[in-house]
Amino acid sequence: MLEYEKKFLLQRSEYECLKNHKFCKGNAVRQINYYYDTEDFDYDYKGITCRIREKNGQFVATVKEHKTGGSDCSIERSRFVNNEADTVLFRGMGVTFQGKLVTDRIVTEPVNGVKVMLDHNIYLETEDFELEIEYEPDKEHEATEVEGILARHLGFDPKTHGIGFLWDKIGRVSNKSHRFFSHYRELKAIRR
């Protein structure tokens, strides 16, 4: 399955602004990502995520290969599993459990085929805030329009800052798993 998305890290104040005004009627859900990799983080370095996601009492194991281009997209292979330790999808990959990331997510779908997620992520003694716009391949124009609406709500004029203002303001953001593993490596280095 292909997944197209735009991701932006937010400051806490930006997150609170969107949460309280644009996402107050969204669907809230908690999800937990259990991350697996080799001891040397070989898969993270290759842009591959091995995770089991717990959401609404169900567990889904996924191997996700992240691609970048004009729009970020990724290729996923997933299957339902019994629990966070059911690593049948990762068999033969030499991975072990490395830790978890908890996301409190609010989801809206302002346009058919375009979902907007507002995330508060907690992992490894830290937290971050993220805005994600996920869209079908033929909905990139609509996703960019949604980005402009959110930009204006945060006080930025897309005409002044240009289309794709959030990318100009914040820059492309690494995915959750890469941020998790980068922080994990930093903590390991400090504790040595």
Short mmCIF file of N, CA and C in Angstrom, two decimals:
data_model
loop_
_atom_site.label_atom_id
_atom_site.label_comp_id
_atom_site.label_asym_id
_atom_site.label_seq_id
_atom_site.Cartn_x
_atom_site.Cartn_y
_atom_site.Cartn_z
N MET A 1 0.84 -1.18 0.00
CA MET A 1 0.00 0.00 0.00
C MET A 1 0.89 1.24 0.00
N LEU A 2 0.56 2.21 -0.86
CA LEU A 2 1.27 3.49 -0.90
C LEU A 2 0.55 4.49 -0.01
N GLU A 3 1.34 5.31 0.68
CA GLU A 3 0.77 6.33 1.57
C GLU A 3 1.47 7.65 1.27
N TYR A 4 0.70 8.69 0.93
CA TYR A 4 1.24 10.01 0.65
C TYR A 4 0.94 10.92 1.84
N GLU A 5 1.96 11.67 2.26
CA GLU A 5 1.76 12.49 3.45
C GLU A 5 2.73 13.67 3.48
N LYS A 6 2.31 14.70 4.21
CA LYS A 6 3.15 15.85 4.54
C LYS A 6 3.16 15.91 6.06
N LYS A 7 4.34 16.11 6.64
CA LYS A 7 4.47 16.16 8.10
C LYS A 7 5.18 17.44 8.50
N PHE A 8 4.74 18.00 9.63
CA PHE A 8 5.32 19.23 10.14
C PHE A 8 5.41 19.15 11.65
N LEU A 9 6.57 19.46 12.20
CA LEU A 9 6.68 19.58 13.65
C LEU A 9 6.14 20.94 14.06
N LEU A 10 5.44 20.96 15.18
CA LEU A 10 4.85 22.18 15.70
C LEU A 10 5.44 22.53 17.06
N GLN A 11 5.40 23.80 17.39
CA GLN A 11 5.68 24.22 18.75
C GLN A 11 4.44 23.88 19.59
N ARG A 12 4.61 23.77 20.89
CA ARG A 12 3.46 23.46 21.75
C ARG A 12 2.34 24.49 21.55
N SER A 13 2.69 25.77 21.44
CA SER A 13 1.66 26.82 21.29
C SER A 13 0.89 26.64 19.98
N GLU A 14 1.57 26.24 18.90
CA GLU A 14 0.90 26.01 17.62
C GLU A 14 -0.02 24.79 17.73
N TYR A 15 0.46 23.75 18.39
CA TYR A 15 -0.35 22.56 18.62
C TYR A 15 -1.61 22.92 19.39
N GLU A 16 -1.47 23.67 20.49
CA GLU A 16 -2.62 24.04 21.32
C GLU A 16 -3.60 24.90 20.53
N CYS A 17 -3.09 25.81 19.72
CA CYS A 17 -3.94 26.67 18.90
C CYS A 17 -4.80 25.83 17.96
N LEU A 18 -4.18 24.91 17.24
CA LEU A 18 -4.93 24.06 16.31
C LEU A 18 -5.88 23.13 17.06
N LYS A 19 -5.41 22.56 18.16
CA LYS A 19 -6.24 21.64 18.94
C LYS A 19 -7.50 22.32 19.45
N ASN A 20 -7.36 23.53 19.95
CA ASN A 20 -8.49 24.22 20.56
C ASN A 20 -9.43 24.89 19.57
N HIS A 21 -8.96 25.11 18.32
CA HIS A 21 -9.80 25.85 17.37
C HIS A 21 -10.16 25.05 16.13
N LYS A 22 -9.23 24.36 15.51
CA LYS A 22 -9.51 23.66 14.26
C LYS A 22 -9.81 22.18 14.46
N PHE A 23 -9.40 21.61 15.58
CA PHE A 23 -9.55 20.17 15.78
C PHE A 23 -10.47 19.83 16.94
N CYS A 24 -11.20 20.82 17.45
CA CYS A 24 -12.02 20.56 18.64
C CYS A 24 -13.14 19.56 18.36
N LYS A 25 -13.51 19.35 17.10
CA LYS A 25 -14.57 18.39 16.77
C LYS A 25 -14.01 17.14 16.10
N GLY A 26 -12.70 16.96 16.12
CA GLY A 26 -12.09 15.79 15.50
C GLY A 26 -12.24 14.55 16.37
N ASN A 27 -11.96 13.41 15.79
CA ASN A 27 -11.99 12.13 16.51
C ASN A 27 -10.66 11.92 17.22
N ALA A 28 -10.71 11.70 18.53
CA ALA A 28 -9.48 11.48 19.32
C ALA A 28 -9.23 9.99 19.47
N VAL A 29 -7.98 9.60 19.34
CA VAL A 29 -7.59 8.20 19.51
C VAL A 29 -6.17 8.15 20.08
N ARG A 30 -5.91 7.13 20.87
CA ARG A 30 -4.55 6.90 21.37
C ARG A 30 -4.01 5.68 20.63
N GLN A 31 -2.78 5.80 20.16
CA GLN A 31 -2.12 4.66 19.54
C GLN A 31 -0.72 4.52 20.13
N ILE A 32 -0.27 3.29 20.21
CA ILE A 32 1.06 3.01 20.74
C ILE A 32 1.84 2.26 19.67
N ASN A 33 2.99 2.80 19.31
CA ASN A 33 3.90 2.14 18.38
C ASN A 33 4.99 1.44 19.17
N TYR A 34 5.13 0.14 18.94
CA TYR A 34 6.21 -0.66 19.53
C TYR A 34 7.24 -0.86 18.42
N TYR A 35 8.44 -0.31 18.62
CA TYR A 35 9.44 -0.31 17.57
C TYR A 35 10.43 -1.46 17.73
N TYR A 36 10.80 -2.03 16.60
CA TYR A 36 11.76 -3.12 16.52
C TYR A 36 12.84 -2.74 15.53
N ASP A 37 14.07 -3.12 15.85
CA ASP A 37 15.19 -2.91 14.93
C ASP A 37 16.33 -3.80 15.41
N THR A 38 17.41 -3.81 14.64
CA THR A 38 18.60 -4.53 15.07
C THR A 38 19.28 -3.72 16.17
N GLU A 39 20.23 -4.30 16.85
CA GLU A 39 20.95 -3.58 17.91
C GLU A 39 21.71 -2.38 17.35
N ASP A 40 22.10 -2.43 16.06
CA ASP A 40 22.81 -1.33 15.42
C ASP A 40 21.89 -0.41 14.62
N PHE A 41 20.58 -0.61 14.74
CA PHE A 41 19.58 0.23 14.07
C PHE A 41 19.71 0.20 12.54
N ASP A 42 20.05 -0.96 12.02
CA ASP A 42 20.26 -1.11 10.58
C ASP A 42 19.05 -0.67 9.75
N TYR A 43 17.86 -1.05 10.18
CA TYR A 43 16.67 -0.73 9.40
C TYR A 43 16.35 0.76 9.44
N ASP A 44 16.50 1.39 10.59
CA ASP A 44 16.27 2.83 10.66
C ASP A 44 17.21 3.57 9.71
N TYR A 45 18.48 3.18 9.68
CA TYR A 45 19.45 3.82 8.78
C TYR A 45 19.06 3.64 7.31
N LYS A 46 18.35 2.55 7.00
CA LYS A 46 17.91 2.30 5.62
C LYS A 46 16.56 2.93 5.31
N GLY A 47 15.95 3.60 6.29
CA GLY A 47 14.64 4.21 6.08
C GLY A 47 13.49 3.21 6.15
N ILE A 48 13.69 2.16 6.94
CA ILE A 48 12.67 1.12 7.08
C ILE A 48 12.24 1.06 8.55
N THR A 49 10.93 1.08 8.76
CA THR A 49 10.37 0.98 10.11
C THR A 49 9.75 -0.39 10.30
N CYS A 50 10.08 -1.03 11.41
CA CYS A 50 9.42 -2.27 11.83
C CYS A 50 8.69 -1.92 13.13
N ARG A 51 7.35 -1.97 13.06
CA ARG A 51 6.59 -1.58 14.25
C ARG A 51 5.36 -2.44 14.39
N ILE A 52 4.88 -2.49 15.62
CA ILE A 52 3.56 -3.04 15.90
C ILE A 52 2.77 -1.91 16.53
N ARG A 53 1.64 -1.59 15.92
CA ARG A 53 0.81 -0.49 16.41
C ARG A 53 -0.41 -1.05 17.11
N GLU A 54 -0.62 -0.56 18.33
CA GLU A 54 -1.81 -0.90 19.10
C GLU A 54 -2.78 0.27 19.02
N LYS A 55 -3.99 -0.01 18.55
CA LYS A 55 -5.01 1.03 18.44
C LYS A 55 -6.37 0.38 18.58
N ASN A 56 -7.19 0.92 19.47
CA ASN A 56 -8.54 0.40 19.70
C ASN A 56 -8.54 -1.09 20.01
N GLY A 57 -7.55 -1.55 20.77
CA GLY A 57 -7.50 -2.94 21.18
C GLY A 57 -7.02 -3.91 20.12
N GLN A 58 -6.61 -3.40 18.97
CA GLN A 58 -6.09 -4.26 17.90
C GLN A 58 -4.61 -3.96 17.69
N PHE A 59 -3.90 -4.98 17.21
CA PHE A 59 -2.46 -4.87 16.97
C PHE A 59 -2.18 -5.16 15.50
N VAL A 60 -1.42 -4.26 14.86
CA VAL A 60 -1.06 -4.42 13.46
C VAL A 60 0.46 -4.29 13.34
N ALA A 61 1.09 -5.33 12.81
CA ALA A 61 2.53 -5.29 12.55
C ALA A 61 2.74 -4.72 11.15
N THR A 62 3.75 -3.87 11.01
CA THR A 62 4.01 -3.21 9.73
C THR A 62 5.50 -3.13 9.47
N VAL A 63 5.88 -3.37 8.24
CA VAL A 63 7.20 -3.03 7.74
C VAL A 63 6.95 -1.92 6.73
N LYS A 64 7.52 -0.75 7.01
CA LYS A 64 7.23 0.45 6.22
C LYS A 64 8.53 1.00 5.65
N GLU A 65 8.60 1.10 4.33
CA GLU A 65 9.77 1.66 3.67
C GLU A 65 9.45 3.09 3.26
N HIS A 66 10.21 4.04 3.81
CA HIS A 66 9.96 5.45 3.57
C HIS A 66 10.68 5.90 2.31
N LYS A 67 9.95 6.58 1.44
CA LYS A 67 10.49 7.13 0.21
C LYS A 67 10.31 8.63 0.26
N THR A 68 11.18 9.37 -0.42
CA THR A 68 10.99 10.81 -0.52
C THR A 68 11.09 11.19 -1.98
N GLY A 69 10.43 12.27 -2.31
CA GLY A 69 10.42 12.80 -3.67
C GLY A 69 9.73 14.14 -3.62
N GLY A 70 8.99 14.49 -4.66
CA GLY A 70 8.22 15.73 -4.64
C GLY A 70 7.25 15.73 -3.47
N SER A 71 6.61 14.61 -3.25
CA SER A 71 5.75 14.40 -2.08
C SER A 71 6.27 13.16 -1.38
N ASP A 72 6.24 13.16 -0.08
CA ASP A 72 6.69 11.98 0.63
C ASP A 72 5.66 10.88 0.48
N CYS A 73 6.13 9.68 0.25
CA CYS A 73 5.24 8.53 0.24
C CYS A 73 6.01 7.36 0.82
N SER A 74 5.28 6.35 1.20
CA SER A 74 5.91 5.16 1.76
C SER A 74 5.17 3.93 1.28
N ILE A 75 5.86 2.80 1.35
CA ILE A 75 5.29 1.52 0.97
C ILE A 75 5.19 0.69 2.24
N GLU A 76 4.00 0.15 2.49
CA GLU A 76 3.76 -0.60 3.72
C GLU A 76 3.34 -2.04 3.41
N ARG A 77 3.79 -2.93 4.27
CA ARG A 77 3.32 -4.31 4.30
C ARG A 77 2.88 -4.57 5.73
N SER A 78 1.60 -4.92 5.92
CA SER A 78 1.05 -5.03 7.27
C SER A 78 0.22 -6.30 7.43
N ARG A 79 0.04 -6.69 8.69
CA ARG A 79 -0.87 -7.78 9.03
C ARG A 79 -1.28 -7.66 10.49
N PHE A 80 -2.48 -8.14 10.79
CA PHE A 80 -2.93 -8.17 12.17
C PHE A 80 -2.14 -9.22 12.93
N VAL A 81 -1.81 -8.90 14.20
CA VAL A 81 -1.10 -9.84 15.07
C VAL A 81 -1.82 -9.89 16.41
N ASN A 82 -1.39 -10.78 17.29
CA ASN A 82 -2.07 -11.02 18.56
C ASN A 82 -1.78 -9.97 19.64
N ASN A 83 -0.54 -9.45 19.65
CA ASN A 83 -0.15 -8.50 20.69
C ASN A 83 1.14 -7.79 20.26
N GLU A 84 1.66 -6.93 21.14
CA GLU A 84 2.85 -6.14 20.80
C GLU A 84 4.12 -6.96 20.67
N ALA A 85 4.10 -8.21 21.10
CA ALA A 85 5.29 -9.08 21.01
C ALA A 85 5.18 -10.12 19.90
N ASP A 86 4.10 -10.09 19.13
CA ASP A 86 3.89 -11.06 18.04
C ASP A 86 4.63 -10.56 16.80
N THR A 87 5.86 -11.00 16.65
CA THR A 87 6.75 -10.47 15.62
C THR A 87 6.84 -11.36 14.38
N VAL A 88 5.79 -12.11 14.09
CA VAL A 88 5.81 -13.03 12.97
C VAL A 88 6.16 -12.32 11.65
N LEU A 89 5.72 -11.08 11.46
CA LEU A 89 6.02 -10.34 10.23
C LEU A 89 7.51 -10.02 10.11
N PHE A 90 8.20 -9.95 11.24
CA PHE A 90 9.62 -9.58 11.24
C PHE A 90 10.55 -10.80 11.29
N ARG A 91 9.98 -11.99 11.23
CA ARG A 91 10.78 -13.23 11.35
C ARG A 91 11.92 -13.22 10.33
N GLY A 92 13.10 -13.56 10.81
CA GLY A 92 14.28 -13.63 9.95
C GLY A 92 14.97 -12.29 9.73
N MET A 93 14.45 -11.22 10.31
CA MET A 93 15.04 -9.90 10.10
C MET A 93 16.07 -9.54 11.17
N GLY A 94 16.15 -10.33 12.24
CA GLY A 94 17.15 -10.08 13.28
C GLY A 94 16.84 -8.88 14.16
N VAL A 95 15.56 -8.54 14.34
CA VAL A 95 15.19 -7.37 15.12
C VAL A 95 14.76 -7.77 16.53
N THR A 96 14.90 -6.82 17.45
CA THR A 96 14.41 -6.98 18.82
C THR A 96 13.65 -5.71 19.20
N PHE A 97 12.87 -5.81 20.26
CA PHE A 97 12.09 -4.67 20.74
C PHE A 97 13.04 -3.58 21.23
N GLN A 98 12.79 -2.33 20.79
CA GLN A 98 13.66 -1.21 21.16
C GLN A 98 12.96 -0.17 22.04
N GLY A 99 11.63 -0.14 22.02
CA GLY A 99 10.91 0.83 22.84
C GLY A 99 9.58 1.20 22.21
N LYS A 100 8.87 2.10 22.89
CA LYS A 100 7.55 2.46 22.39
C LYS A 100 7.38 3.97 22.34
N LEU A 101 6.43 4.39 21.50
CA LEU A 101 6.06 5.78 21.33
C LEU A 101 4.54 5.84 21.43
N VAL A 102 4.04 6.71 22.31
CA VAL A 102 2.60 6.86 22.52
C VAL A 102 2.15 8.14 21.81
N THR A 103 1.10 8.03 21.01
CA THR A 103 0.56 9.18 20.29
C THR A 103 -0.89 9.39 20.66
N ASP A 104 -1.19 10.60 21.14
CA ASP A 104 -2.57 11.03 21.28
C ASP A 104 -2.88 11.83 20.02
N ARG A 105 -3.80 11.30 19.21
CA ARG A 105 -4.06 11.82 17.87
C ARG A 105 -5.49 12.32 17.76
N ILE A 106 -5.64 13.45 17.08
CA ILE A 106 -6.97 13.97 16.72
C ILE A 106 -7.02 13.98 15.19
N VAL A 107 -8.07 13.38 14.64
CA VAL A 107 -8.18 13.20 13.19
C VAL A 107 -9.41 13.94 12.66
N THR A 108 -9.21 14.67 11.56
CA THR A 108 -10.32 15.25 10.81
C THR A 108 -10.14 14.91 9.34
N GLU A 109 -11.22 14.99 8.59
CA GLU A 109 -11.15 14.80 7.14
C GLU A 109 -11.89 15.96 6.49
N PRO A 110 -11.17 17.11 6.33
CA PRO A 110 -11.83 18.31 5.82
C PRO A 110 -12.28 18.19 4.37
N VAL A 111 -11.60 17.32 3.62
CA VAL A 111 -11.92 17.08 2.21
C VAL A 111 -11.87 15.57 2.01
N ASN A 112 -12.80 15.04 1.25
CA ASN A 112 -12.79 13.62 0.96
C ASN A 112 -11.44 13.23 0.34
N GLY A 113 -10.78 12.24 0.94
CA GLY A 113 -9.48 11.79 0.45
C GLY A 113 -8.30 12.51 1.08
N VAL A 114 -8.56 13.46 1.99
CA VAL A 114 -7.50 14.18 2.69
C VAL A 114 -7.79 14.11 4.19
N LYS A 115 -6.91 13.45 4.94
CA LYS A 115 -7.03 13.38 6.39
C LYS A 115 -5.96 14.26 7.01
N VAL A 116 -6.35 14.92 8.11
CA VAL A 116 -5.40 15.75 8.84
C VAL A 116 -5.34 15.23 10.26
N MET A 117 -4.12 14.93 10.72
CA MET A 117 -3.90 14.40 12.05
C MET A 117 -3.06 15.37 12.86
N LEU A 118 -3.50 15.62 14.07
CA LEU A 118 -2.76 16.44 15.01
C LEU A 118 -2.28 15.52 16.12
N ASP A 119 -0.97 15.38 16.27
CA ASP A 119 -0.38 14.38 17.17
C ASP A 119 0.41 15.01 18.31
N HIS A 120 0.24 14.45 19.49
CA HIS A 120 1.10 14.71 20.64
C HIS A 120 1.80 13.39 20.91
N ASN A 121 3.11 13.34 20.68
CA ASN A 121 3.91 12.12 20.80
C ASN A 121 4.75 12.15 22.06
N ILE A 122 4.75 11.03 22.80
CA ILE A 122 5.54 10.91 24.01
C ILE A 122 6.41 9.66 23.87
N TYR A 123 7.72 9.84 24.05
CA TYR A 123 8.64 8.72 23.89
C TYR A 123 9.98 9.04 24.54
N LEU A 124 10.58 8.03 25.14
CA LEU A 124 11.96 8.13 25.65
C LEU A 124 12.24 9.43 26.41
N GLU A 125 11.40 9.75 27.38
CA GLU A 125 11.60 10.91 28.24
C GLU A 125 11.49 12.24 27.50
N THR A 126 10.79 12.26 26.35
CA THR A 126 10.61 13.51 25.61
C THR A 126 9.22 13.51 24.98
N GLU A 127 8.89 14.62 24.35
CA GLU A 127 7.62 14.73 23.63
C GLU A 127 7.81 15.66 22.45
N ASP A 128 6.95 15.51 21.45
CA ASP A 128 6.90 16.47 20.35
C ASP A 128 5.48 16.55 19.84
N PHE A 129 5.26 17.52 18.96
CA PHE A 129 3.93 17.81 18.43
C PHE A 129 4.04 17.83 16.92
N GLU A 130 3.08 17.21 16.25
CA GLU A 130 3.20 17.02 14.81
C GLU A 130 1.85 17.21 14.13
N LEU A 131 1.89 17.81 12.97
CA LEU A 131 0.74 17.91 12.09
C LEU A 131 1.04 17.05 10.87
N GLU A 132 0.10 16.18 10.52
CA GLU A 132 0.30 15.31 9.38
C GLU A 132 -0.90 15.43 8.46
N ILE A 133 -0.63 15.63 7.19
CA ILE A 133 -1.68 15.66 6.17
C ILE A 133 -1.45 14.44 5.29
N GLU A 134 -2.39 13.53 5.32
CA GLU A 134 -2.30 12.28 4.55
C GLU A 134 -3.35 12.35 3.44
N TYR A 135 -2.94 11.99 2.23
CA TYR A 135 -3.86 12.17 1.11
C TYR A 135 -3.66 11.08 0.05
N GLU A 136 -4.72 10.90 -0.73
CA GLU A 136 -4.67 9.98 -1.86
C GLU A 136 -3.87 10.64 -2.97
N PRO A 137 -3.22 9.84 -3.84
CA PRO A 137 -2.33 10.42 -4.87
C PRO A 137 -2.98 11.49 -5.73
N ASP A 138 -4.27 11.37 -6.02
CA ASP A 138 -4.94 12.35 -6.89
C ASP A 138 -5.48 13.55 -6.10
N LYS A 139 -5.15 13.66 -4.83
CA LYS A 139 -5.66 14.74 -3.98
C LYS A 139 -4.55 15.67 -3.48
N GLU A 140 -3.41 15.70 -4.16
CA GLU A 140 -2.31 16.55 -3.70
C GLU A 140 -2.69 18.03 -3.71
N HIS A 141 -3.43 18.47 -4.72
CA HIS A 141 -3.85 19.88 -4.79
C HIS A 141 -4.72 20.23 -3.58
N GLU A 142 -5.68 19.36 -3.26
CA GLU A 142 -6.56 19.60 -2.12
C GLU A 142 -5.77 19.60 -0.81
N ALA A 143 -4.77 18.71 -0.70
CA ALA A 143 -3.93 18.67 0.51
C ALA A 143 -3.17 19.98 0.67
N THR A 144 -2.69 20.55 -0.43
CA THR A 144 -1.99 21.83 -0.38
C THR A 144 -2.93 22.96 0.03
N GLU A 145 -4.18 22.90 -0.43
CA GLU A 145 -5.17 23.91 -0.02
C GLU A 145 -5.46 23.81 1.48
N VAL A 146 -5.57 22.58 2.00
CA VAL A 146 -5.78 22.39 3.44
C VAL A 146 -4.60 22.95 4.21
N GLU A 147 -3.40 22.71 3.70
CA GLU A 147 -2.20 23.26 4.34
C GLU A 147 -2.28 24.77 4.42
N GLY A 148 -2.76 25.43 3.36
CA GLY A 148 -2.91 26.89 3.36
C GLY A 148 -3.91 27.36 4.39
N ILE A 149 -5.02 26.65 4.55
CA ILE A 149 -6.04 27.00 5.54
C ILE A 149 -5.44 26.94 6.94
N LEU A 150 -4.71 25.87 7.23
CA LEU A 150 -4.08 25.73 8.55
C LEU A 150 -3.02 26.80 8.76
N ALA A 151 -2.30 27.14 7.69
CA ALA A 151 -1.29 28.19 7.78
C ALA A 151 -1.92 29.52 8.19
N ARG A 152 -3.02 29.87 7.53
CA ARG A 152 -3.69 31.13 7.87
C ARG A 152 -4.18 31.12 9.31
N HIS A 153 -4.65 29.97 9.77
CA HIS A 153 -5.14 29.89 11.14
C HIS A 153 -4.00 30.14 12.15
N LEU A 154 -2.79 29.76 11.79
CA LEU A 154 -1.64 29.99 12.67
C LEU A 154 -1.05 31.39 12.49
N GLY A 155 -1.67 32.20 11.62
CA GLY A 155 -1.25 33.58 11.46
C GLY A 155 -0.28 33.82 10.33
N PHE A 156 -0.17 32.88 9.41
CA PHE A 156 0.72 33.05 8.27
C PHE A 156 -0.11 33.20 7.00
N ASP A 157 0.27 34.12 6.17
CA ASP A 157 -0.43 34.34 4.91
C ASP A 157 0.28 33.55 3.82
N PRO A 158 -0.35 32.51 3.26
CA PRO A 158 0.30 31.73 2.22
C PRO A 158 0.70 32.55 1.00
N LYS A 159 -0.02 33.66 0.73
CA LYS A 159 0.36 34.49 -0.41
C LYS A 159 1.70 35.15 -0.16
N THR A 160 1.95 35.54 1.09
CA THR A 160 3.22 36.16 1.45
C THR A 160 4.31 35.10 1.58
N HIS A 161 3.99 33.99 2.21
CA HIS A 161 4.97 32.96 2.49
C HIS A 161 5.08 31.94 1.36
N GLY A 162 4.15 31.96 0.42
CA GLY A 162 4.18 31.03 -0.69
C GLY A 162 3.42 29.75 -0.39
N ILE A 163 3.05 29.06 -1.44
CA ILE A 163 2.37 27.77 -1.28
C ILE A 163 3.37 26.83 -0.63
N GLY A 164 2.87 25.97 0.17
CA GLY A 164 3.76 25.08 0.90
C GLY A 164 4.42 25.81 2.05
N PHE A 165 3.71 26.80 2.61
CA PHE A 165 4.28 27.65 3.65
C PHE A 165 4.83 26.83 4.83
N LEU A 166 4.11 25.79 5.22
CA LEU A 166 4.56 25.04 6.39
C LEU A 166 5.91 24.40 6.12
N TRP A 167 6.11 23.93 4.89
CA TRP A 167 7.41 23.33 4.58
C TRP A 167 8.50 24.39 4.63
N ASP A 168 8.15 25.62 4.18
CA ASP A 168 9.13 26.71 4.24
C ASP A 168 9.41 27.10 5.69
N LYS A 169 8.36 27.13 6.51
CA LYS A 169 8.49 27.56 7.90
C LYS A 169 9.18 26.51 8.75
N ILE A 170 8.74 25.27 8.60
CA ILE A 170 9.18 24.22 9.51
C ILE A 170 10.16 23.26 8.85
N GLY A 171 10.02 23.06 7.56
CA GLY A 171 10.87 22.12 6.86
C GLY A 171 10.29 20.72 6.92
N ARG A 172 10.81 19.87 6.09
CA ARG A 172 10.35 18.49 6.12
C ARG A 172 10.76 17.85 7.42
N VAL A 173 9.89 17.02 7.93
CA VAL A 173 10.10 16.40 9.22
C VAL A 173 10.36 14.92 9.02
N SER A 174 11.30 14.40 9.76
CA SER A 174 11.51 12.96 9.72
C SER A 174 10.32 12.26 10.35
N ASN A 175 10.12 11.03 9.98
CA ASN A 175 8.97 10.28 10.50
C ASN A 175 9.18 9.98 11.98
N LYS A 176 8.09 9.54 12.63
CA LYS A 176 8.12 9.28 14.07
C LYS A 176 9.19 8.27 14.45
N SER A 177 9.28 7.18 13.68
CA SER A 177 10.24 6.14 14.04
C SER A 177 11.67 6.66 13.96
N HIS A 178 11.98 7.47 12.95
CA HIS A 178 13.34 7.99 12.84
C HIS A 178 13.64 8.96 13.99
N ARG A 179 12.66 9.79 14.36
CA ARG A 179 12.87 10.68 15.52
C ARG A 179 13.07 9.86 16.78
N PHE A 180 12.28 8.79 16.93
CA PHE A 180 12.42 7.89 18.08
C PHE A 180 13.84 7.32 18.13
N PHE A 181 14.30 6.74 17.02
CA PHE A 181 15.62 6.10 17.01
C PHE A 181 16.76 7.10 17.13
N SER A 182 16.60 8.29 16.58
CA SER A 182 17.64 9.32 16.75
C SER A 182 17.77 9.70 18.22
N HIS A 183 16.64 9.89 18.88
CA HIS A 183 16.67 10.23 20.30
C HIS A 183 17.21 9.05 21.11
N TYR A 184 16.86 7.84 20.74
CA TYR A 184 17.34 6.64 21.43
C TYR A 184 18.87 6.56 21.35
N ARG A 185 19.43 6.82 20.16
CA ARG A 185 20.89 6.79 20.00
C ARG A 185 21.55 7.86 20.87
N GLU A 186 20.94 9.06 20.93
CA GLU A 186 21.47 10.13 21.78
C GLU A 186 21.49 9.71 23.24
N LEU A 187 20.40 9.11 23.71
CA LEU A 187 20.33 8.68 25.11
C LEU A 187 21.36 7.60 25.41
N LYS A 188 21.54 6.66 24.48
CA LYS A 188 22.54 5.60 24.68
C LYS A 188 23.95 6.19 24.78
N ALA A 189 24.23 7.20 23.94
CA ALA A 189 25.55 7.82 23.95
C ALA A 189 25.80 8.55 25.28
N ILE A 190 24.76 9.23 25.79
CA ILE A 190 24.90 9.97 27.05
C ILE A 190 25.12 9.01 28.22
N ARG A 191 24.48 7.87 28.20
CA ARG A 191 24.54 6.94 29.32
C ARG A 191 25.78 6.05 29.31
N ARG A 192 26.58 6.15 28.29
CA ARG A 192 27.82 5.34 28.23
C ARG A 192 28.88 5.87 29.13
#
